[in-house]
Amino acid sequence: MKGSLLNWPCFGNNRSSDDADVDLDPVLLVTGMGGSIINSKCKALGISFETRVWVRIFLADLEFRKKALSVYNPKTGYTEAIEKDTEVVVPDDDYGLYAIDILDPSSVVKCLHVTEIYHFHDMIDMLVKCGYKKGATLFGYGYDFRQSIRIDKLMDGLKTKLESAYKASGGRQVSIITHSMGGLLVQCFLSLHSDLFAKYVKKWIAIACPFQGAPGSINDSLLTGLQFVEGFESFFFVSRWSMHQLLIECPSIYEMLANPEFNWKKQPQIHVWRKKSKGGETSVELENYDSTECITLFEEALRNNELEYDGNKIALPFNFAILKWAAGTRQVLNKAKLPDGVSFYNIYGTSFDTPYDVCYGSEKSPIEDLSEICHSTPQYSNVDGDGTVPTESAMADGFEAAERVAIAAAHRQLLKDNSVFKYIQKWLGVEQKVSKHSKTSRVADIPSSSMHVNV
């Protein structure tokens, strides 16, 4: 009876490693924005309390406010928890794969099969079936995605992962596979630690990376928040407004603003229909803000933005300290040079309407005070892309690529796409081993006394 139950999706077996091939170069999977489980840890007790952040089951949205909301500390350059006795940690179980696999690996979510939070899950399955073994040739890197992608903690964490993979495989160089913002993190490491990159890395496969930014998605994230999914599954996720309050203090968001130095085919803009009064008469005008002018818009629209927390109000305006830091990050990214001997591959999404220009208000219902934007519904002008990152940005990596491939798939779906898998297998020089004894994959269930952060 037990054996039959383990074949159900919600009780599935551990990934099989019986046929694991040790004669493989190690692979390190690096996730992007919102792609890691994060836990809140009580400093005083030294205990990690796992709390759902993305998934909004029961009181999760309230817990999100209490455990995940943070403010930027310009003295340290880190985003720090509002609760002074709390710090955010990322679990490193399963050689780093656990945190980036199923983002809420509880039995309930797996039984419901909420696939939006199955992150690197399918890719890990594919690689295991190709002979990769966790801890020997397969590793993952999850991190606190709210932080700047160039802070020492994230750079040191990536260095440690590369060293571990390198040593575990007997000194074989690593193939890195990144998704979205994870590509920018690796690009920062390449720029700041080119000697280590050349020592440890053999190949880098970037998937859906916003090399020059994600104008529409990021601009709107700063002004109205972020909604990961629409329809029924949105009820499982933290509210758009709660996400908005978090993202204003996230350096990583500012670092994905449109690169103003990039030669866009058409400069991304924010449009606002404004109601104006002069001499007793009113008029409606369409105001336009490019990637430089939009900073003034952010400042004005967010000037009164605040968060109510434990009976107190915390000001959360547009953060110029973070903007200055992000400008420095862009310079770091621009200086990245691929070392000789390292092969680079770029997979980017196409065929999906992708936000580019964003418009607030309308001619019939204009915005009077710019602070109203934060509570309005955006209208997008779309370009081709993966639904999040424009194709123009994703393919503009600035490197001498061994190959660039366009895949008709959405941003997160690229991690599950069979065509993507075939290219990865080709570039890694492996093939999937079909076995009638292949087992259903799973992520270990969490203890009943704890809850997971889904990010």
XYZ file of C-alpha atoms in Angstrom:
455
model
C 0.000 0.000 0.000
C 2.786 2.402 0.932
C 4.543 1.763 -2.361
C 1.434 2.628 -4.363
C 0.867 5.848 -2.418
C 4.387 7.027 -3.174
C 3.559 7.068 -6.869
C 0.932 9.781 -6.334
C 2.163 13.290 -7.299
C 1.730 14.607 -3.759
C 3.737 11.751 -2.198
C 6.180 11.140 -5.065
C 9.486 9.337 -4.648
C 12.896 10.930 -4.360
C 14.563 11.576 -7.675
C 16.394 8.486 -8.726
C 20.176 8.705 -8.887
C 20.791 4.991 -9.521
C 22.003 5.658 -13.049
C 23.888 8.855 -12.186
C 26.889 9.443 -14.435
C 29.941 10.670 -12.522
C 31.764 11.441 -15.789
C 29.923 14.737 -16.237
C 30.933 18.343 -15.756
C 29.017 19.776 -12.788
C 25.977 22.017 -13.324
C 24.974 24.908 -11.076
C 21.426 26.298 -11.352
C 21.067 29.973 -10.389
C 17.592 31.375 -9.880
C 16.246 34.905 -10.351
C 13.759 37.344 -8.824
C 11.267 35.519 -6.628
C 12.831 32.147 -7.384
C 14.003 31.087 -3.914
C 12.354 29.912 -0.742
C 13.279 32.366 1.997
C 12.752 31.892 5.714
C 12.565 34.344 8.580
C 14.910 33.536 11.442
C 14.659 34.717 15.043
C 18.133 36.028 15.909
C 17.689 35.783 19.672
C 16.630 32.127 19.646
C 18.618 31.083 16.628
C 15.538 29.302 15.288
C 14.328 29.490 11.713
C 10.585 30.052 11.445
C 9.444 29.282 7.939
C 6.684 31.565 6.727
C 4.987 31.710 3.364
C 5.830 34.904 1.574
C 4.460 34.524 -1.947
C 1.708 32.023 -1.209
C -1.319 33.570 0.455
C -2.946 30.639 2.247
C -4.903 31.516 5.402
C -3.071 34.449 7.062
C -0.030 34.368 4.796
C -0.528 37.929 3.538
C -0.482 39.199 7.123
C 2.553 37.053 7.891
C 4.207 38.441 4.778
C 3.878 41.960 6.155
C 5.304 40.924 9.510
C 8.152 38.701 8.348
C 9.213 39.839 4.891
C 8.731 43.595 4.705
C 12.052 45.340 4.969
C 13.731 48.698 4.562
C 16.997 49.622 2.910
C 19.921 50.608 5.120
C 22.172 53.005 3.148
C 24.983 52.511 5.686
C 25.261 48.795 4.986
C 23.777 48.613 1.486
C 21.472 45.812 2.632
C 17.707 45.579 2.856
C 16.927 44.667 6.477
C 13.808 43.261 8.135
C 11.509 45.729 9.891
C 11.344 43.328 12.819
C 14.711 43.943 14.459
C 14.984 40.417 15.864
C 14.383 38.824 12.465
C 16.669 38.051 9.575
C 15.927 36.395 6.260
C 17.789 33.193 5.394
C 17.683 30.884 2.388
C 17.728 27.121 3.072
C 20.676 25.268 1.559
C 19.204 21.765 1.808
C 19.736 19.302 -1.032
C 22.941 21.066 -2.123
C 21.030 24.280 -2.775
C 18.384 22.647 -4.981
C 15.628 22.550 -2.373
C 15.181 26.337 -2.275
C 14.731 26.693 -6.040
C 12.715 23.570 -6.837
C 9.060 23.821 -5.757
C 8.731 27.188 -4.065
C 6.158 25.963 -1.565
C 6.917 22.251 -1.185
C 4.095 21.454 1.231
C 1.893 18.428 0.579
C -1.230 20.567 0.090
C 0.281 22.681 -2.673
C 1.770 19.651 -4.402
C -1.547 17.790 -4.303
C -3.312 20.843 -5.742
C -0.480 20.982 -8.285
C -0.198 24.777 -8.296
C 2.286 24.695 -11.149
C 3.086 28.412 -11.019
C 5.382 27.684 -8.082
C 7.088 24.658 -9.679
C 10.244 26.602 -10.470
C 13.407 24.633 -11.449
C 11.494 21.417 -10.657
C 11.190 20.094 -14.227
C 14.727 21.074 -15.176
C 16.159 19.286 -12.137
C 14.159 16.206 -13.149
C 15.509 16.410 -16.685
C 19.122 16.737 -15.549
C 18.812 13.835 -13.095
C 17.447 11.675 -15.911
C 20.491 12.690 -17.953
C 22.743 11.238 -15.278
C 23.448 14.202 -13.010
C 23.630 13.501 -9.294
C 22.771 15.973 -6.570
C 25.817 16.947 -4.547
C 28.239 15.429 -7.054
C 27.399 17.002 -10.412
C 24.215 18.993 -9.715
C 23.884 21.999 -7.418
C 21.577 24.992 -6.902
C 22.021 28.570 -5.730
C 19.117 30.343 -4.078
C 19.587 33.716 -2.413
C 17.764 36.669 -0.881
C 16.460 38.152 -4.122
C 15.553 41.473 -2.445
C 19.202 42.459 -2.085
C 21.490 44.080 -4.611
C 22.882 41.549 -7.070
C 26.436 42.718 -6.349
C 26.602 42.737 -2.554
C 29.403 40.753 -0.919
C 27.047 38.204 0.651
C 25.600 37.145 -2.711
C 28.991 37.214 -4.456
C 30.571 35.146 -1.673
C 27.662 32.711 -1.781
C 28.097 32.171 -5.512
C 31.854 31.729 -5.068
C 31.251 29.070 -2.406
C 28.801 27.213 -4.664
C 31.222 27.219 -7.588
C 34.047 25.983 -5.371
C 31.848 23.207 -3.978
C 30.775 22.021 -7.424
C 34.352 22.228 -8.711
C 35.795 20.189 -5.836
C 32.940 17.649 -5.646
C 33.500 16.719 -9.286
C 37.252 16.311 -8.910
C 38.268 19.685 -10.305
C 35.992 19.814 -13.337
C 34.815 23.236 -14.464
C 31.177 24.146 -13.930
C 28.360 24.816 -16.378
C 26.102 27.540 -14.969
C 22.432 27.730 -15.983
C 20.752 30.971 -14.922
C 17.180 32.204 -15.083
C 16.118 35.853 -15.344
C 17.844 38.114 -12.778
C 20.166 35.222 -11.909
C 21.934 36.026 -15.152
C 22.627 39.565 -13.972
C 23.968 38.230 -10.676
C 26.374 35.949 -12.564
C 27.314 38.860 -14.835
C 28.225 40.915 -11.743
C 30.356 38.026 -10.477
C 32.029 37.800 -13.886
C 32.815 41.527 -13.778
C 34.010 41.666 -10.162
C 35.757 38.276 -9.979
C 36.854 37.477 -13.520
C 39.799 35.371 -12.307
C 37.535 33.072 -10.280
C 35.022 32.920 -13.132
C 37.761 31.800 -15.532
C 38.978 29.193 -13.016
C 35.651 27.606 -12.159
C 33.336 28.143 -15.144
C 33.311 26.269 -18.440
C 29.899 27.232 -19.841
C 27.197 29.736 -19.002
C 23.654 29.245 -20.296
C 21.487 32.324 -19.655
C 17.707 31.930 -19.855
C 15.320 34.933 -20.038
C 17.882 37.385 -18.678
C 16.929 41.110 -18.698
C 20.409 42.163 -19.800
C 19.283 45.734 -20.506
C 16.372 45.800 -18.067
C 12.655 45.035 -18.171
C 11.149 48.526 -18.651
C 7.398 47.946 -18.473
C 7.394 45.321 -15.738
C 9.880 47.113 -13.475
C 8.441 50.617 -13.925
C 5.007 49.347 -12.996
C 6.382 47.279 -10.087
C 7.699 50.455 -8.479
C 4.430 52.319 -9.010
C 1.655 49.760 -8.455
C 3.277 46.486 -7.390
C 3.555 43.050 -8.906
C 0.958 40.378 -9.614
C 2.627 37.082 -10.557
C -0.438 35.345 -11.934
C -3.992 36.144 -12.909
C -7.215 34.216 -12.383
C -7.863 31.546 -9.757
C -4.230 30.930 -8.848
C -3.784 34.600 -7.888
C -5.714 33.828 -4.693
C -2.774 31.727 -3.541
C -0.356 34.624 -3.860
C 0.458 37.651 -1.762
C -1.506 40.730 -2.790
C -0.196 43.147 -5.386
C -0.156 46.012 -2.879
C 1.891 44.077 -0.314
C 4.382 43.262 -3.060
C 4.508 46.928 -3.981
C 5.485 47.908 -0.450
C 8.283 45.352 -0.461
C 9.683 46.159 -3.906
C 10.191 49.872 -3.217
C 12.954 48.889 -0.796
C 14.508 46.174 -3.019
C 17.794 47.222 -4.666
C 17.452 44.368 -7.166
C 14.305 45.966 -8.618
C 16.080 49.275 -9.215
C 18.942 47.370 -10.841
C 16.547 46.021 -13.485
C 15.279 49.429 -14.585
C 15.843 50.104 -18.287
C 19.503 50.759 -19.057
C 19.522 54.442 -20.128
C 22.825 53.915 -21.992
C 21.423 51.149 -24.187
C 20.484 52.077 -27.740
C 16.817 51.025 -27.623
C 14.947 50.881 -30.921
C 12.440 53.106 -29.182
C 13.042 54.583 -25.739
C 10.637 53.031 -23.173
C 8.244 55.560 -21.670
C 5.635 56.090 -18.986
C 2.510 57.966 -20.069
C 0.149 59.765 -17.706
C -3.156 61.356 -18.628
C -3.217 64.441 -16.375
C -6.088 66.679 -15.378
C -4.886 70.263 -15.043
C -6.593 73.446 -13.911
C -5.563 76.951 -14.898
C -7.512 80.188 -14.721
C -10.685 78.391 -13.691
C -10.529 76.084 -16.706
C -9.578 72.424 -16.761
C -7.827 70.467 -19.465
C -6.555 66.939 -19.998
C -3.026 66.397 -21.286
C -0.904 63.335 -21.979
C 2.474 63.594 -20.253
C 5.383 61.424 -21.386
C 8.410 60.364 -19.331
C 11.444 58.562 -20.764
C 13.872 56.383 -18.771
C 15.586 59.450 -17.314
C 12.555 61.687 -16.783
C 10.600 58.886 -15.099
C 12.732 59.347 -11.956
C 10.923 62.637 -11.368
C 7.620 60.807 -11.796
C 8.624 58.093 -9.315
C 9.598 60.730 -6.774
C 6.328 62.626 -7.078
C 4.027 59.606 -7.267
C 5.608 57.930 -4.213
C 6.210 61.021 -2.073
C 3.398 60.132 0.361
C 3.732 56.359 0.151
C 3.822 54.719 3.567
C 3.310 51.415 5.296
C 1.265 50.910 8.446
C 3.014 48.431 10.703
C 2.140 47.611 14.329
C 0.227 50.875 14.675
C 3.053 52.959 13.259
C 3.444 54.493 9.818
C 6.710 53.941 7.971
C 7.533 56.226 5.045
C 8.375 54.352 1.838
C 9.054 56.981 -0.851
C 11.106 56.392 -3.973
C 14.569 55.575 -2.653
C 17.317 57.723 -4.191
C 20.036 55.992 -2.156
C 19.102 52.703 -3.822
C 18.912 54.396 -7.231
C 22.475 55.657 -6.818
C 23.638 52.193 -5.813
C 21.815 50.659 -8.791
C 23.589 53.074 -11.159
C 26.861 51.688 -9.807
C 25.636 48.158 -10.456
C 24.872 49.055 -14.056
C 28.478 50.211 -14.484
C 29.687 46.899 -13.041
C 27.478 45.002 -15.501
C 28.694 47.085 -18.433
C 32.317 46.157 -17.684
C 31.813 42.385 -17.753
C 34.049 40.580 -20.264
C 33.805 36.887 -21.041
C 37.151 35.113 -20.364
C 38.822 33.057 -23.082
C 37.729 29.447 -22.943
C 34.278 30.116 -21.457
C 31.344 29.367 -23.775
C 28.237 31.519 -23.473
C 24.737 30.574 -24.647
C 21.602 32.720 -24.559
C 18.001 31.467 -24.578
C 15.315 34.142 -24.701
C 11.530 34.093 -24.980
C 9.452 35.422 -27.868
C 5.871 35.511 -29.149
C 4.301 36.920 -25.964
C 2.955 40.430 -25.409
C 5.500 42.017 -23.082
C 4.963 45.324 -21.217
C 7.146 48.119 -22.550
C 5.428 51.493 -22.234
C 3.025 51.939 -19.318
C 0.091 54.343 -19.218
C -1.869 55.545 -16.180
C -5.262 57.227 -16.305
C -7.175 57.877 -19.493
C -8.538 60.821 -21.434
C -11.947 60.260 -19.850
C -10.581 59.459 -16.381
C -7.340 61.427 -15.972
C -4.940 61.502 -13.012
C -5.081 64.753 -11.048
C -2.472 64.133 -8.363
C 0.418 61.856 -9.352
C 0.131 59.948 -6.071
C -3.123 58.501 -7.498
C -1.021 56.413 -9.887
C -0.104 53.957 -7.103
C -3.756 52.961 -6.784
C -4.611 52.922 -10.481
C -4.730 50.165 -13.082
C -1.948 50.327 -15.679
C -2.406 49.974 -19.411
C 0.519 48.548 -21.361
C 1.945 49.067 -24.810
C 3.478 45.700 -25.596
C 6.459 44.488 -27.579
C 7.665 40.996 -28.402
C 9.184 39.029 -25.535
C 8.418 36.414 -22.904
C 5.698 38.402 -21.160
C 8.186 39.943 -18.703
C 11.472 40.626 -20.505
C 11.438 42.218 -23.983
C 13.260 40.191 -26.630
C 15.339 43.276 -27.428
C 16.723 43.323 -23.887
C 17.150 39.571 -23.441
C 19.166 39.067 -26.622
C 21.432 42.111 -26.005
C 23.913 40.300 -23.754
C 26.991 42.057 -25.147
C 29.012 38.819 -25.265
C 30.400 36.751 -28.099
C 27.822 33.993 -27.801
C 28.400 30.460 -29.011
C 24.694 30.398 -29.818
C 21.561 32.482 -29.219
C 18.167 30.815 -29.433
C 14.653 32.273 -29.456
C 11.959 30.065 -27.907
C 8.218 30.812 -28.075
C 7.524 30.499 -24.350
C 6.661 32.693 -21.370
C 9.193 33.894 -18.806
C 8.738 31.210 -16.158
C 7.626 28.536 -18.624
C 11.069 28.623 -20.240
C 12.247 26.586 -17.244
C 9.852 23.800 -18.259
C 9.988 23.967 -22.040
C 11.040 20.812 -23.883
C 12.753 22.781 -26.640
C 14.834 24.566 -23.998
C 15.729 21.184 -22.489
C 16.896 19.862 -25.861
C 19.221 22.826 -26.350
C 20.603 22.455 -22.829
C 21.252 18.758 -23.403
C 22.958 19.576 -26.704
C 25.206 22.232 -25.160
C 26.061 20.080 -22.146
C 26.704 17.088 -24.397
C 24.244 14.777 -22.640
C 20.990 13.017 -23.398
C 18.066 11.913 -21.274
C 18.160 8.265 -20.326
C 14.732 6.706 -20.731
C 14.094 4.063 -18.105
C 10.956 2.129 -17.329
C 12.053 2.345 -13.704
C 12.289 6.123 -13.677
C 10.728 7.572 -10.573
C 8.438 10.483 -9.907
C 10.352 13.421 -8.482
C 9.579 15.068 -5.222
C 10.752 17.672 -2.786
C 10.993 16.493 0.789
C 7.929 17.486 2.784
C 8.506 20.058 5.488
C 7.998 19.268 9.170
C 4.410 19.792 10.291
C 5.578 22.419 12.799
C 6.848 24.800 10.141
C 5.611 26.633 7.074
C 7.511 27.529 3.924
C 8.209 30.823 2.298
C 7.252 30.712 -1.336
C 9.223 33.240 -3.352
